[in-house]
Amino acid sequence: MTQYDAILVQPSEFQLPEHPIPLLVQLGLTYRCNLKCSHCYALYRRSRDEFSLPEIESLANDLYRAGSASLVYSHGENMIRRDFHDAAATFRDLDFYQTLMLNGFYVRTANDAQRLVDAGINRAMVSIDSIDPAIHDKVRGKVGAFDVAQRALRLLKDAGMPTVGFSTTIDTHNYEHVAQIVDFALALGVDAVSFMQNRYNLQGVFDRGLWPRYRDVCRDLYELTLEYQGTLDIYTHDPFMLTLLDDRMGDRANREAFIGSNLCNVGTSMVSIDPVGNVSGCNFIEESIGNVRDEPFADIWDRLVARYSDRTDPPSGPCGSCSALDGCLGGCKAFHYNGKYDERCGAQRFPDATPHAVGTAERGIPAPEPSRAPGVFVGLPRLRTGAP
């Protein structure tokens, strides 16, 4: 193997671990939120039967024993909980790397920002969906949300948070503005910006006319990622990005970071636990494989791996003959829900004229019946109703 070959690691080298470990946990401590975002997957789940602090402490130890090392706080606005800092300190003391997704409304003062640093939060990602305050406020359902988010970013930077950035939900309302959003991030001096396409995760609800434009957006984002390497971390969290990976990504570390940020890690290294204990593959998959209040987490993890593993049950059917399979391995599992491939995939998505020898631009491909035991449907996701 030449030095050049050693640099060109492939996505498949990262996607199929022989012994999956739940390294990354998407953890919700509450479904409560002070906003009503148009894209929210948890808007209809406002259960108050959320974890108590002793339950969180017990769960932290269970996750630590299972090999977990990193948390992303999600689902609701976790800072609504008055004991959030105590919960975060529990994970801090177990050396978890903690990422907090927040809307900024609970970081009003320098002291608020400092408390997060002291509680062990390593990365704070404030939601900003547009550089146009009116669009951001409309998406988030509250006037003034944009100004609040900007204030929180500055306070977190001033407090010495190790990594500060913002997360942007991209859709038709801001596809044309991704370059300006990156410029805005650079002007603010943040460390990272995360772009994530809205997940409309029920079969048959996709506007296939959207994907040619989104494909172009992904190409733009890839170029921006290359342009600002070392200055601004740009994440997209979409396996489709792996089909754009080329030699320009540079050294092995940069290439590995890009691959790692765009893999679908469901069933390999990621798990989601909601505020009432339901365990699923990720926040956007609407089924529960078990509940940590009813049985040990380790048992549920083994069952989840069996449910979603591409090693034991690789994508088949139309994916089997696709030239992009080595990169995406079936794509985003939230988009294909219970099937084994990304339902967005089709003639509009890839340069092949007929990637599956069927008119996928005109009609969908029926998902194969899963060979694994299904979970339990846990909620009704928001459906796409058009641009805000």
CSV table of N, CA and C in Angstrom, one decimal, residues 42-187:
chain,number,residue,atom,x,y,z
A,42,ALA,N,-40.8,16.5,17.4
A,42,ALA,CA,-41.2,16.2,18.7
A,42,ALA,C,-42.4,17.1,19.2
A,43,LEU,N,-43.0,17.9,18.2
A,43,LEU,CA,-44.0,18.8,18.6
A,43,LEU,C,-45.2,18.2,19.3
A,44,TYR,N,-45.5,17.0,18.9
A,44,TYR,CA,-46.7,16.3,19.4
A,44,TYR,C,-46.4,15.4,20.6
A,45,ARG,N,-45.2,15.5,21.1
A,45,ARG,CA,-44.8,14.6,22.2
A,45,ARG,C,-44.3,15.5,23.3
A,46,ARG,N,-45.3,16.0,24.1
A,46,ARG,CA,-44.9,16.8,25.2
A,46,ARG,C,-45.2,16.1,26.5
A,47,SER,N,-44.8,14.8,26.6
A,47,SER,CA,-45.0,14.0,27.8
A,47,SER,C,-44.1,14.6,28.9
A,48,ARG,N,-44.8,14.7,30.1
A,48,ARG,CA,-44.0,15.2,31.3
A,48,ARG,C,-43.5,14.1,32.1
A,49,ASP,N,-43.7,12.9,31.7
A,49,ASP,CA,-43.2,11.7,32.4
A,49,ASP,C,-41.7,11.5,32.1
A,50,GLU,N,-40.9,12.6,32.2
A,50,GLU,CA,-39.5,12.5,31.8
A,50,GLU,C,-38.6,12.0,32.9
A,51,PHE,N,-37.4,11.7,32.5
A,51,PHE,CA,-36.5,11.1,33.5
A,51,PHE,C,-36.3,12.0,34.7
A,52,SER,N,-36.3,11.4,35.9
A,52,SER,CA,-35.9,12.1,37.1
A,52,SER,C,-34.4,12.2,37.1
A,53,LEU,N,-33.8,13.0,38.0
A,53,LEU,CA,-32.4,13.1,38.1
A,53,LEU,C,-31.7,11.8,38.5
A,54,PRO,N,-32.3,11.1,39.5
A,54,PRO,CA,-31.7,9.8,39.8
A,54,PRO,C,-31.7,8.8,38.7
A,55,GLU,N,-32.8,8.9,37.8
A,55,GLU,CA,-32.8,8.0,36.7
A,55,GLU,C,-31.7,8.4,35.7
A,56,ILE,N,-31.5,9.7,35.5
A,56,ILE,CA,-30.4,10.1,34.6
A,56,ILE,C,-29.0,9.7,35.1
A,57,GLU,N,-28.8,9.7,36.4
A,57,GLU,CA,-27.6,9.3,37.0
A,57,GLU,C,-27.4,7.8,36.7
A,58,SER,N,-28.4,7.0,36.9
A,58,SER,CA,-28.3,5.6,36.7
A,58,SER,C,-28.1,5.3,35.2
A,59,LEU,N,-28.8,6.0,34.3
A,59,LEU,CA,-28.6,5.8,32.9
A,59,LEU,C,-27.2,6.2,32.5
A,60,ALA,N,-26.6,7.2,33.0
A,60,ALA,CA,-25.3,7.7,32.7
A,60,ALA,C,-24.3,6.5,33.0
A,61,ASN,N,-24.4,5.9,34.1
A,61,ASN,CA,-23.5,4.7,34.4
A,61,ASN,C,-23.7,3.6,33.5
A,62,ASP,N,-25.0,3.3,33.1
A,62,ASP,CA,-25.3,2.2,32.2
A,62,ASP,C,-24.6,2.5,30.8
A,63,LEU,N,-24.7,3.7,30.3
A,63,LEU,CA,-24.1,4.1,29.1
A,63,LEU,C,-22.6,4.0,29.1
A,64,TYR,N,-22.1,4.5,30.2
A,64,TYR,CA,-20.6,4.4,30.4
A,64,TYR,C,-20.1,3.0,30.3
A,65,ARG,N,-20.8,2.1,31.0
A,65,ARG,CA,-20.4,0.7,31.0
A,65,ARG,C,-20.6,0.1,29.6
A,66,ALA,N,-21.5,0.6,28.8
A,66,ALA,CA,-21.7,0.1,27.4
A,66,ALA,C,-20.7,0.6,26.4
A,67,GLY,N,-19.9,1.6,26.9
A,67,GLY,CA,-18.8,2.1,26.0
A,67,GLY,C,-19.2,3.5,25.4
A,68,SER,N,-20.3,4.1,25.8
A,68,SER,CA,-20.6,5.4,25.3
A,68,SER,C,-19.7,6.4,25.8
A,69,ALA,N,-19.4,7.4,24.9
A,69,ALA,CA,-18.4,8.4,25.3
A,69,ALA,C,-18.8,9.8,24.9
A,70,SER,N,-19.9,10.0,24.2
A,70,SER,CA,-20.3,11.3,23.7
A,70,SER,C,-21.8,11.4,23.7
A,71,LEU,N,-22.3,12.6,24.0
A,71,LEU,CA,-23.7,12.9,24.1
A,71,LEU,C,-24.0,14.1,23.2
A,72,VAL,N,-25.2,14.0,22.6
A,72,VAL,CA,-25.8,15.2,22.0
A,72,VAL,C,-27.2,15.4,22.7
A,73,TYR,N,-27.4,16.5,23.4
A,73,TYR,CA,-28.7,16.8,24.0
A,73,TYR,C,-29.6,17.3,22.9
A,74,SER,N,-30.8,16.6,22.8
A,74,SER,CA,-31.7,17.0,21.7
A,74,SER,C,-33.1,16.8,22.2
A,75,HIS,N,-34.0,16.5,21.3
A,75,HIS,CA,-35.4,16.2,21.5
A,75,HIS,C,-36.2,17.5,21.9
A,76,GLY,N,-36.0,18.1,23.1
A,76,GLY,CA,-36.7,19.3,23.5
A,76,GLY,C,-35.6,20.4,23.8
A,77,GLU,N,-36.0,21.5,24.4
A,77,GLU,CA,-35.1,22.5,24.8
A,77,GLU,C,-34.6,22.1,26.2
A,78,ASN,N,-33.5,21.4,26.3
A,78,ASN,CA,-33.1,20.7,27.6
A,78,ASN,C,-32.9,21.7,28.7
A,79,MET,N,-32.5,22.9,28.4
A,79,MET,CA,-32.2,23.9,29.4
A,79,MET,C,-33.5,24.3,30.2
A,80,ILE,N,-34.6,24.0,29.7
A,80,ILE,CA,-35.9,24.2,30.5
A,80,ILE,C,-35.8,23.5,31.8
A,81,ARG,N,-35.2,22.4,31.9
A,81,ARG,CA,-35.1,21.6,33.1
A,81,ARG,C,-34.2,22.4,34.1
A,82,ARG,N,-34.7,22.6,35.3
A,82,ARG,CA,-33.9,23.4,36.3
A,82,ARG,C,-32.7,22.6,36.8
A,83,ASP,N,-32.8,21.3,36.6
A,83,ASP,CA,-31.7,20.4,37.0
A,83,ASP,C,-30.8,20.0,35.9
A,84,PHE,N,-30.9,20.7,34.7
A,84,PHE,CA,-30.1,20.3,33.6
A,84,PHE,C,-28.6,20.4,33.9
A,85,HIS,N,-28.1,21.4,34.6
A,85,HIS,CA,-26.7,21.5,34.8
A,85,HIS,C,-26.2,20.4,35.8
A,86,ASP,N,-27.1,19.9,36.7
A,86,ASP,CA,-26.7,18.8,37.5
A,86,ASP,C,-26.6,17.5,36.7
A,87,ALA,N,-27.5,17.4,35.7
A,87,ALA,CA,-27.5,16.2,34.9
A,87,ALA,C,-26.2,16.2,34.0
A,88,ALA,N,-25.9,17.4,33.5
A,88,ALA,CA,-24.7,17.5,32.6
A,88,ALA,C,-23.4,17.2,33.4
A,89,ALA,N,-23.4,17.7,34.7
A,89,ALA,CA,-22.2,17.4,35.5
A,89,ALA,C,-22.0,16.0,35.8
A,90,THR,N,-23.1,15.2,35.9
A,90,THR,CA,-23.0,13.7,36.0
A,90,THR,C,-22.2,13.1,34.9
A,91,PHE,N,-22.6,13.5,33.7
A,91,PHE,CA,-21.9,13.0,32.5
A,91,PHE,C,-20.5,13.6,32.4
A,92,ARG,N,-20.3,14.8,32.8
A,92,ARG,CA,-19.0,15.4,32.8
A,92,ARG,C,-18.0,14.6,33.7
A,93,ASP,N,-18.5,14.2,34.8
A,93,ASP,CA,-17.7,13.4,35.8
A,93,ASP,C,-17.3,12.0,35.3
A,94,LEU,N,-18.0,11.6,34.2
A,94,LEU,CA,-17.7,10.3,33.6
A,94,LEU,C,-17.0,10.5,32.3
A,95,ASP,N,-16.5,11.8,32.1
A,95,ASP,CA,-15.7,12.1,30.9
A,95,ASP,C,-16.4,12.0,29.6
A,96,PHE,N,-17.7,12.2,29.6
A,96,PHE,CA,-18.4,12.3,28.3
A,96,PHE,C,-18.2,13.6,27.6
A,97,TYR,N,-18.0,13.5,26.3
A,97,TYR,CA,-18.0,14.7,25.5
A,97,TYR,C,-19.4,15.2,25.2
A,98,GLN,N,-19.8,16.4,25.6
A,98,GLN,CA,-21.2,16.8,25.6
A,98,GLN,C,-21.5,17.9,24.6
A,99,THR,N,-22.4,17.7,23.7
A,99,THR,CA,-22.9,18.7,22.8
A,99,THR,C,-24.3,19.1,23.1
A,100,LEU,N,-24.5,20.4,23.3
A,100,LEU,CA,-25.8,20.9,23.6
A,100,LEU,C,-26.4,21.6,22.4
A,101,MET,N,-27.6,21.1,21.9
A,101,MET,CA,-28.4,21.8,20.9
A,101,MET,C,-29.3,22.7,21.7
A,102,LEU,N,-29.4,24.0,21.4
A,102,LEU,CA,-30.2,24.9,22.1
A,102,LEU,C,-30.7,26.1,21.2
A,103,ASN,N,-31.8,26.7,21.6
A,103,ASN,CA,-32.3,27.8,20.9
A,103,ASN,C,-31.8,29.2,21.4
A,104,GLY,N,-31.2,29.2,22.5
A,104,GLY,CA,-30.6,30.4,23.0
A,104,GLY,C,-31.4,31.2,24.1
A,105,PHE,N,-32.6,30.8,24.2
A,105,PHE,CA,-33.5,31.6,25.2
A,105,PHE,C,-33.1,31.4,26.6
A,106,TYR,N,-32.3,30.4,27.0
A,106,TYR,CA,-31.9,30.2,28.3
A,106,TYR,C,-30.5,30.5,28.6
A,107,VAL,N,-29.9,31.2,27.6
A,107,VAL,CA,-28.5,31.8,27.8
A,107,VAL,C,-28.7,33.3,27.7
A,108,ARG,N,-29.1,33.9,28.8
A,108,ARG,CA,-29.5,35.3,28.7
A,108,ARG,C,-28.3,36.2,29.3
A,109,THR,N,-27.5,35.6,30.1
A,109,THR,CA,-26.4,36.4,30.8
A,109,THR,C,-25.1,35.7,30.7
A,110,ALA,N,-24.0,36.4,31.0
A,110,ALA,CA,-22.7,35.8,31.0
A,110,ALA,C,-22.7,34.6,32.0
A,111,ASN,N,-23.4,34.8,33.1
A,111,ASN,CA,-23.4,33.7,34.1
A,111,ASN,C,-24.1,32.4,33.6
A,112,ASP,N,-25.1,32.6,32.8
A,112,ASP,CA,-25.8,31.4,32.2
A,112,ASP,C,-24.8,30.7,31.3
A,113,ALA,N,-24.0,31.4,30.5
A,113,ALA,CA,-23.1,30.8,29.6
A,113,ALA,C,-22.0,30.1,30.4
A,114,GLN,N,-21.5,30.7,31.5
A,114,GLN,CA,-20.4,30.2,32.3
A,114,GLN,C,-20.9,28.9,33.0
A,115,ARG,N,-22.2,28.8,33.4
A,115,ARG,CA,-22.7,27.6,34.1
A,115,ARG,C,-22.6,26.4,33.2
A,116,LEU,N,-22.9,26.6,31.9
A,116,LEU,CA,-22.8,25.5,30.9
A,116,LEU,C,-21.3,25.1,30.8
A,117,VAL,N,-20.4,26.0,30.7
A,117,VAL,CA,-19.0,25.6,30.7
A,117,VAL,C,-18.6,24.8,31.9
A,118,ASP,N,-19.0,25.3,33.1
A,118,ASP,CA,-18.7,24.6,34.3
A,118,ASP,C,-19.3,23.2,34.4
A,119,ALA,N,-20.5,23.1,33.8
A,119,ALA,CA,-21.2,21.8,33.8
A,119,ALA,C,-20.6,20.7,32.9
A,120,GLY,N,-19.6,21.2,32.1
A,120,GLY,CA,-18.9,20.2,31.2
A,120,GLY,C,-19.4,20.2,29.8
A,121,ILE,N,-20.2,21.1,29.4
A,121,ILE,CA,-20.6,21.2,28.0
A,121,ILE,C,-19.4,21.5,27.1
A,122,ASN,N,-19.1,20.7,26.2
A,122,ASN,CA,-17.9,20.9,25.3
A,122,ASN,C,-18.2,21.7,24.0
A,123,ARG,N,-19.5,21.5,23.5
A,123,ARG,CA,-19.9,22.1,22.3
A,123,ARG,C,-21.3,22.6,22.4
A,124,ALA,N,-21.5,23.8,22.0
A,124,ALA,CA,-22.9,24.4,22.1
A,124,ALA,C,-23.2,24.8,20.6
A,125,MET,N,-24.4,24.3,20.2
A,125,MET,CA,-24.8,24.6,18.8
A,125,MET,C,-26.2,25.2,18.9
A,126,VAL,N,-26.2,26.5,18.6
A,126,VAL,CA,-27.4,27.3,18.7
A,126,VAL,C,-28.1,27.3,17.3
A,127,SER,N,-29.4,27.1,17.4
A,127,SER,CA,-30.2,27.0,16.1
A,127,SER,C,-30.3,28.4,15.5
A,128,ILE,N,-29.9,28.5,14.2
A,128,ILE,CA,-30.1,29.6,13.4
A,128,ILE,C,-30.4,29.1,12.0
A,129,ASP,N,-31.6,29.4,11.5
A,129,ASP,CA,-32.1,28.8,10.3
A,129,ASP,C,-32.0,29.7,9.1
A,130,SER,N,-31.7,31.0,9.3
A,130,SER,CA,-31.6,31.9,8.2
A,130,SER,C,-30.9,33.1,8.7
A,131,ILE,N,-30.2,33.8,7.8
A,131,ILE,CA,-29.6,35.1,8.1
A,131,ILE,C,-30.6,36.2,8.0
A,132,ASP,N,-31.8,35.9,7.5
A,132,ASP,CA,-32.9,36.9,7.5
A,132,ASP,C,-33.7,36.6,8.8
A,133,PRO,N,-33.6,37.6,9.8
A,133,PRO,CA,-34.3,37.4,11.0
A,133,PRO,C,-35.8,37.0,10.9
A,134,ALA,N,-36.5,37.6,9.9
A,134,ALA,CA,-37.9,37.3,9.7
A,134,ALA,C,-38.1,35.8,9.4
A,135,ILE,N,-37.3,35.2,8.5
A,135,ILE,CA,-37.4,33.8,8.1
A,135,ILE,C,-37.1,32.9,9.3
A,136,HIS,N,-36.0,33.2,10.0
A,136,HIS,CA,-35.7,32.4,11.2
A,136,HIS,C,-36.8,32.5,12.2
A,137,ASP,N,-37.3,33.6,12.5
A,137,ASP,CA,-38.4,33.8,13.5
A,137,ASP,C,-39.6,33.0,13.1
A,138,LYS,N,-39.9,33.0,11.8
A,138,LYS,CA,-41.1,32.3,11.3
A,138,LYS,C,-40.9,30.8,11.4
A,139,VAL,N,-39.7,30.3,11.0
A,139,VAL,CA,-39.4,28.9,11.2
A,139,VAL,C,-39.5,28.4,12.6
A,140,ARG,N,-39.0,29.3,13.5
A,140,ARG,CA,-39.0,28.9,14.9
A,140,ARG,C,-40.3,29.3,15.7
A,141,GLY,N,-41.1,30.0,15.0
A,141,GLY,CA,-42.4,30.2,15.6
A,141,GLY,C,-42.5,31.3,16.7
A,142,LYS,N,-41.5,32.2,16.7
A,142,LYS,CA,-41.4,33.2,17.8
A,142,LYS,C,-40.7,34.4,17.3
A,143,VAL,N,-41.3,35.6,17.4
A,143,VAL,CA,-40.7,36.8,17.0
A,143,VAL,C,-39.5,37.1,18.0
A,144,GLY,N,-38.4,37.5,17.4
A,144,GLY,CA,-37.2,37.9,18.3
A,144,GLY,C,-36.3,36.7,18.5
A,145,ALA,N,-36.6,35.5,17.9
A,145,ALA,CA,-35.8,34.3,18.2
A,145,ALA,C,-34.4,34.5,17.6
A,146,PHE,N,-34.3,35.2,16.4
A,146,PHE,CA,-33.0,35.4,15.8
A,146,PHE,C,-32.1,36.2,16.7
A,147,ASP,N,-32.6,37.3,17.2
A,147,ASP,CA,-31.7,38.2,18.1
A,147,ASP,C,-31.3,37.4,19.3
A,148,VAL,N,-32.2,36.6,19.9
A,148,VAL,CA,-31.9,35.8,21.1
A,148,VAL,C,-30.7,34.8,20.7
A,149,ALA,N,-30.8,34.2,19.6
A,149,ALA,CA,-29.8,33.2,19.2
A,149,ALA,C,-28.5,33.9,19.0
A,150,GLN,N,-28.4,35.0,18.4
A,150,GLN,CA,-27.2,35.7,18.2
A,150,GLN,C,-26.5,36.1,19.5
A,151,ARG,N,-27.4,36.6,20.5
A,151,ARG,CA,-26.9,37.0,21.8
A,151,ARG,C,-26.3,35.8,22.5
A,152,ALA,N,-26.9,34.6,22.4
A,152,ALA,CA,-26.4,33.4,23.1
A,152,ALA,C,-25.1,33.0,22.5
A,153,LEU,N,-24.9,33.1,21.2
A,153,LEU,CA,-23.7,32.7,20.6
A,153,LEU,C,-22.5,33.6,21.1
A,154,ARG,N,-22.8,34.9,21.2
A,154,ARG,CA,-21.7,35.8,21.7
A,154,ARG,C,-21.4,35.5,23.2
A,155,LEU,N,-22.4,35.3,24.0
A,155,LEU,CA,-22.2,35.0,25.4
A,155,LEU,C,-21.4,33.7,25.6
A,156,LEU,N,-21.7,32.7,24.8
A,156,LEU,CA,-21.0,31.4,24.9
A,156,LEU,C,-19.5,31.5,24.4
A,157,LYS,N,-19.3,32.3,23.4
A,157,LYS,CA,-17.9,32.6,23.0
A,157,LYS,C,-17.1,33.3,24.0
A,158,ASP,N,-17.8,34.3,24.6
A,158,ASP,CA,-17.1,35.1,25.6
A,158,ASP,C,-16.8,34.2,26.9
A,159,ALA,N,-17.6,33.2,27.2
A,159,ALA,CA,-17.4,32.4,28.3
A,159,ALA,C,-16.4,31.4,28.2
A,160,GLY,N,-15.9,31.2,27.0
A,160,GLY,CA,-14.8,30.3,26.7
A,160,GLY,C,-15.3,28.9,26.5
A,161,MET,N,-16.5,28.7,26.0
A,161,MET,CA,-17.0,27.4,25.6
A,161,MET,C,-16.0,26.8,24.5
A,162,PRO,N,-15.6,25.6,24.7
A,162,PRO,CA,-14.5,25.1,23.8
A,162,PRO,C,-14.9,25.1,22.3
A,163,THR,N,-16.2,24.8,22.0
A,163,THR,CA,-16.6,24.9,20.6
A,163,THR,C,-18.0,25.5,20.6
A,164,VAL,N,-18.1,26.6,19.8
A,164,VAL,CA,-19.4,27.2,19.6
A,164,VAL,C,-19.8,27.3,18.2
A,165,GLY,N,-21.0,27.0,17.8
A,165,GLY,CA,-21.4,27.1,16.5
A,165,GLY,C,-22.9,27.2,16.4
A,166,PHE,N,-23.4,27.1,15.2
A,166,PHE,CA,-24.9,27.1,15.1
A,166,PHE,C,-25.3,26.0,14.1
A,167,SER,N,-26.5,25.5,14.4
A,167,SER,CA,-27.1,24.4,13.5
A,167,SER,C,-28.2,25.0,12.7
A,168,THR,N,-28.2,24.7,11.4
A,168,THR,CA,-29.1,25.2,10.4
A,168,THR,C,-29.9,24.1,9.8
A,169,THR,N,-31.2,24.2,9.9
A,169,THR,CA,-32.1,23.2,9.2
A,169,THR,C,-32.3,23.8,7.8
A,170,ILE,N,-31.9,23.0,6.8
A,170,ILE,CA,-32.0,23.5,5.5
A,170,ILE,C,-33.2,22.9,4.8
A,171,ASP,N,-33.8,23.7,4.0
A,171,ASP,CA,-35.0,23.3,3.2
A,171,ASP,C,-35.2,24.4,2.1
A,172,THR,N,-36.3,24.4,1.5
A,172,THR,CA,-36.6,25.3,0.4
A,172,THR,C,-36.5,26.8,0.8
A,173,HIS,N,-36.7,27.1,2.1
A,173,HIS,CA,-36.6,28.5,2.6
A,173,HIS,C,-35.2,29.0,2.6
A,174,ASN,N,-34.2,28.2,2.6
A,174,ASN,CA,-32.8,28.7,2.6
A,174,ASN,C,-31.8,28.0,1.7
A,175,TYR,N,-32.3,27.2,0.8
A,175,TYR,CA,-31.3,26.5,-0.1
A,175,TYR,C,-30.5,27.5,-0.9
A,176,GLU,N,-31.0,28.7,-1.2
A,176,GLU,CA,-30.3,29.7,-2.0
A,176,GLU,C,-29.3,30.5,-1.1
A,177,HIS,N,-29.3,30.2,0.2
A,177,HIS,CA,-28.5,31.1,1.1
A,177,HIS,C,-27.4,30.4,1.8
A,178,VAL,N,-27.0,29.2,1.4
A,178,VAL,CA,-26.0,28.5,2.2
A,178,VAL,C,-24.7,29.2,2.3
A,179,ALA,N,-24.3,29.8,1.1
A,179,ALA,CA,-23.0,30.5,1.1
A,179,ALA,C,-23.1,31.7,2.1
A,180,GLN,N,-24.2,32.4,2.0
A,180,GLN,CA,-24.3,33.6,2.9
A,180,GLN,C,-24.4,33.2,4.4
A,181,ILE,N,-24.9,32.0,4.7
A,181,ILE,CA,-25.0,31.5,6.1
A,181,ILE,C,-23.5,31.2,6.5
A,182,VAL,N,-22.7,30.6,5.6
A,182,VAL,CA,-21.3,30.4,6.0
A,182,VAL,C,-20.6,31.7,6.2
A,183,ASP,N,-20.9,32.7,5.4
A,183,ASP,CA,-20.2,34.0,5.6
A,183,ASP,C,-20.6,34.6,6.9
A,184,PHE,N,-21.9,34.4,7.3
A,184,PHE,CA,-22.4,34.9,8.6
A,184,PHE,C,-21.7,34.2,9.7
A,185,ALA,N,-21.4,32.9,9.6
A,185,ALA,CA,-20.7,32.1,10.6
A,185,ALA,C,-19.3,32.6,10.8
A,186,LEU,N,-18.7,32.9,9.6
A,186,LEU,CA,-17.3,33.4,9.7
A,186,LEU,C,-17.2,34.8,10.3
A,187,ALA,N,-18.2,35.7,10.0
A,187,ALA,CA,-18.3,37.0,10.6
A,187,ALA,C,-18.5,37.0,12.1
